[in-house]
Short mmCIF file of C-alpha atoms in Angstrom, two decimals:
data_model
loop_
_atom_site.label_atom_id
_atom_site.label_comp_id
_atom_site.label_asym_id
_atom_site.label_seq_id
_atom_site.Cartn_x
_atom_site.Cartn_y
_atom_site.Cartn_z
CA ALA I 396 15.51 -87.56 114.90
CA GLU I 397 17.43 -90.01 112.74
CA GLU I 398 20.87 -91.54 113.18
CA THR I 399 22.77 -94.02 111.06
CA ILE I 400 24.87 -97.02 112.04
CA ASN I 401 28.15 -97.52 110.23
CA ALA I 402 29.72 -100.73 111.68
CA ARG I 403 31.03 -104.02 110.37
CA ASN I 404 28.20 -106.25 109.12
CA ASN I 405 26.47 -108.32 111.79
CA LYS I 406 28.32 -106.47 114.58
CA GLU I 407 26.43 -105.78 117.73
CA VAL I 408 26.36 -102.07 118.42
CA ALA I 409 25.16 -100.07 121.39
CA ILE I 410 23.40 -96.72 120.80
CA ASP I 411 23.49 -94.31 123.74
CA LEU I 412 20.33 -92.22 124.04
CA SER I 413 19.37 -89.78 126.79
CA GLY I 414 16.67 -87.35 127.61
CA SER I 415 14.50 -86.05 130.40
CA VAL I 416 11.02 -86.56 131.75
CA SER I 417 8.91 -83.87 133.43
CA SER I 418 5.59 -84.06 135.20
CA PRO I 419 3.31 -81.36 136.55
CA ASP I 420 3.74 -80.42 140.18
CA GLY I 421 1.99 -82.91 142.42
CA CYS I 422 2.24 -85.74 139.82
CA ASP I 423 4.82 -88.36 140.23
CA ILE I 424 6.28 -90.51 137.44
CA VAL I 425 5.17 -94.02 138.30
CA ASN I 426 6.70 -95.81 135.35
CA ALA I 427 9.04 -95.05 132.47
CA TRP I 428 10.32 -97.27 129.71
CA PHE I 429 11.53 -97.41 126.10
CA GLU I 430 10.22 -99.45 123.22
CA LEU I 431 12.56 -100.66 120.51
CA THR I 432 10.95 -101.68 117.22
CA ASP I 433 13.06 -103.52 114.68
CA GLU I 434 11.78 -103.36 111.10
CA TYR I 435 12.62 -107.09 110.85
CA GLY I 436 10.87 -107.95 114.15
CA GLU I 437 14.01 -109.67 115.50
CA LEU I 438 15.13 -107.24 118.23
CA ASP I 439 11.83 -105.80 119.41
CA ARG I 440 11.95 -105.08 123.17
CA LYS I 441 10.46 -103.08 125.98
CA GLN I 442 12.72 -102.05 128.83
CA THR I 443 12.23 -100.05 132.00
CA LEU I 444 14.08 -96.75 132.35
CA GLU I 445 15.78 -95.56 135.54
CA ILE I 446 14.84 -91.92 135.97
CA ASN I 447 17.25 -89.68 137.97
CA ASP I 448 15.97 -87.31 140.69
CA ASP I 449 16.24 -84.40 138.21
CA GLY I 450 14.11 -86.24 135.61
CA THR I 451 17.01 -87.12 133.28
CA PHE I 452 17.78 -90.60 131.96
CA SER I 453 20.30 -92.27 129.73
CA VAL I 454 20.14 -95.73 128.32
CA THR I 455 22.16 -97.94 126.01
CA VAL I 456 20.07 -99.66 123.41
CA PRO I 457 21.53 -102.82 121.82
CA MET I 458 21.14 -103.24 118.04
CA VAL I 459 22.81 -105.29 115.31
CA ALA I 460 24.41 -103.64 112.27
CA SER I 461 22.94 -105.82 109.60
CA ARG I 462 20.32 -105.66 106.91
CA LYS I 463 18.92 -107.98 104.31
CA GLY I 464 20.55 -107.75 100.94
CA ASN I 465 17.38 -106.62 99.18
CA ASP I 466 16.55 -103.93 101.76
CA LYS I 467 17.85 -100.94 99.75
CA ASP I 468 16.76 -98.21 102.17
CA GLY I 469 18.44 -99.89 105.13
CA ARG I 470 17.22 -101.58 108.26
CA LEU I 471 15.12 -99.30 110.45
CA TYR I 472 15.10 -99.42 114.22
CA THR I 473 12.68 -97.09 116.01
CA VAL I 474 13.03 -96.11 119.69
CA LYS I 475 10.23 -94.38 121.59
CA PHE I 476 10.42 -93.29 125.23
CA MET I 477 7.33 -93.53 127.39
CA ALA I 478 6.49 -92.19 130.95
CA GLU I 479 3.38 -92.63 133.04
CA ASN I 480 1.98 -90.57 135.87
CA GLU I 481 -1.45 -90.42 137.55
CA SER I 482 -3.00 -88.67 134.63
CA GLY I 483 -1.81 -91.04 131.90
CA ILE I 484 1.06 -91.96 129.60
CA GLY I 485 3.17 -89.50 127.61
CA GLU I 486 5.58 -90.46 124.84
CA SER I 487 8.58 -88.87 123.11
CA PRO I 488 8.92 -88.33 119.37
CA GLU I 489 10.42 -91.38 117.75
CA THR I 490 14.19 -91.73 117.26
CA ASN I 491 15.03 -93.67 114.10
CA VAL I 492 18.30 -95.52 113.66
CA VAL I 493 19.07 -96.86 110.18
CA VAL I 494 21.62 -99.44 109.13
CA LEU I 495 22.33 -98.15 105.61
CA HIS I 496 24.43 -100.32 103.38
CA ASP I 497 26.42 -103.52 103.29
CA ASN I 498 29.43 -102.86 105.52
CA ARG I 499 31.49 -105.89 104.54
CA LYS I 500 35.11 -105.35 103.75
CA LYS I 501 35.79 -105.62 100.04
#
C-alpha cells in the first residue's frame, strides 16, 4: 500500500494506520510492534502495539512533511507491523508513505 502526504513543508503530521493480528488456536501473541523506516534515517523508530482482545489495533505514526530539495521522487517512509507468538515472528506487507513535492506557499 502507498499513501502520500500533502501538508505544509516541515509540518509534523500523524498518519493513522490500523489492522488486525491473528494467531492459530492455542498460540498467544506475546509481542507486537511497528517499525518506521525514514529514507533519511531521521525518524526511524520501533514502537510497541496495543492489540485489542479481538486482534485489532490502531496506531498513530508521527512523520514530518519535508523532503530534501534534490529528492525528486519524494521522501519515503516505510511502516511494517510485526507480531510474535510461540512459533515465531510474522510481519505485514509494508505500507509506504511518500512526501511528494515542495509544499511551500508560493
